XYZ file of C-alpha atoms in Angstrom:
126
model
C 11.838 5.008 22.156
C 10.393 1.715 22.180
C 11.178 0.401 18.788
C 8.176 1.295 17.069
C 9.526 4.457 15.330
C 11.434 4.782 12.298
C 12.955 8.035 11.000
C 13.660 8.838 7.251
C 16.296 11.247 6.511
C 16.799 13.162 3.118
C 20.462 13.930 2.028
C 20.392 17.630 1.277
C 23.169 19.959 0.042
C 26.690 19.320 1.256
C 25.794 15.992 2.514
C 23.585 17.362 5.123
C 20.872 15.108 6.404
C 17.483 16.539 7.394
C 14.717 14.611 9.030
C 12.268 14.009 6.338
C 9.529 11.887 7.795
C 8.661 9.257 10.363
C 6.504 6.153 10.786
C 5.523 4.123 13.762
C 3.517 0.882 14.269
C 1.402 -0.376 17.089
C -0.143 1.402 20.034
C 1.958 4.416 19.510
C 0.121 5.377 16.250
C -3.156 5.508 18.241
C -5.111 8.402 19.916
C -6.713 8.086 23.305
C -10.506 8.139 22.115
C -13.163 9.352 24.450
C -15.297 6.253 23.852
C -12.716 3.707 25.144
C -9.509 2.383 23.338
C -10.792 -1.406 23.158
C -14.215 0.012 21.428
C -12.049 1.710 18.669
C -9.087 -0.438 18.232
C -9.740 -3.950 17.745
C -6.812 -6.331 17.762
C -7.032 -7.535 14.357
C -5.046 -4.494 12.684
C -1.616 -3.106 13.043
C -1.688 0.632 13.687
C 0.280 2.817 11.623
C 1.180 6.472 12.045
C 2.890 8.686 9.670
C 4.379 12.220 9.598
C 6.362 14.295 7.153
C 8.359 17.461 7.930
C 6.226 20.526 6.960
C 8.644 21.768 4.241
C 8.204 18.526 2.178
C 4.370 18.315 2.508
C 2.432 19.013 -0.691
C 5.056 17.984 -3.025
C 3.543 14.670 -4.093
C 5.631 12.624 -2.162
C 2.913 11.351 0.306
C 1.822 8.441 -1.559
C 5.353 7.123 -2.135
C 6.137 7.481 1.604
C 2.906 5.640 2.657
C 3.573 2.675 0.138
C 7.124 2.481 1.464
C 5.873 2.312 4.943
C 3.332 -0.278 4.459
C 5.796 -2.379 2.442
C 8.310 -1.850 5.324
C 5.685 -2.930 7.787
C 4.672 -6.040 5.945
C 8.412 -7.021 5.655
C 8.383 -6.905 9.495
C 5.247 -9.332 9.636
C 2.822 -6.626 10.294
C -0.685 -5.977 8.954
C -3.611 -5.660 8.082
C -3.246 -1.804 8.714
C -5.382 0.721 10.326
C -4.551 4.468 10.804
C -6.074 7.322 12.535
C -6.022 10.819 10.839
C -7.320 13.992 12.224
C -10.496 15.255 10.714
C -9.185 18.549 9.588
C -6.282 16.911 7.578
C -7.904 16.433 4.368
C -4.776 16.227 2.462
C -3.528 13.255 4.371
C -7.015 11.605 4.260
C -7.217 11.815 0.661
C -3.728 10.338 0.089
C -4.668 7.414 2.409
C -8.158 6.882 0.482
C -6.092 6.827 -2.691
C -3.847 4.118 -1.328
C -7.050 2.140 -0.501
C -7.875 3.097 3.076
C -11.517 3.419 3.947
C -13.139 5.447 6.746
C -14.507 3.277 9.429
C -15.615 5.590 12.051
C -15.142 9.197 13.544
C -13.936 9.515 17.005
C -13.196 12.359 19.603
C -9.743 12.516 21.300
C -10.148 12.353 25.032
C -9.466 15.605 26.671
C -9.269 17.790 23.628
C -12.583 16.697 22.038
C -10.957 16.850 18.486
C -12.435 14.628 15.997
C -10.227 11.934 14.208
C -11.031 9.480 11.395
C -10.109 5.950 11.805
C -9.465 4.208 8.575
C -8.584 0.594 7.525
C -6.557 -0.742 4.638
C -8.375 -3.956 2.896
C -6.241 -6.958 2.601
C -5.423 -6.231 -1.170
C -4.301 -2.726 -0.502
C -0.734 -1.882 -1.641
């Protein structure tokens, strides 16, 4: 990997560690849009991508994980932040909106035609 990905592990029973989530920053957090990458991903944002293992989704941890990922990124000198979420993923989009992200545009992924929503976080977002 190129150093833009970070894994988060959760210690389970008997000291067994399981992959809980991941976060990545930069171009790896972008999709390849049909309208052209430079038209969608302007240089004034740091893109952030997040994922959580399915067995941990829906338990109310998404907001805390997002806040920690943003804080970690800021500690690395990154920001302001932008993310891209699949249009069907309403649960994730709601968590991002609750954290202060706002929808900027909907784009189609090149090759699949699937809709994705590009969201940005205002400068004051936590």
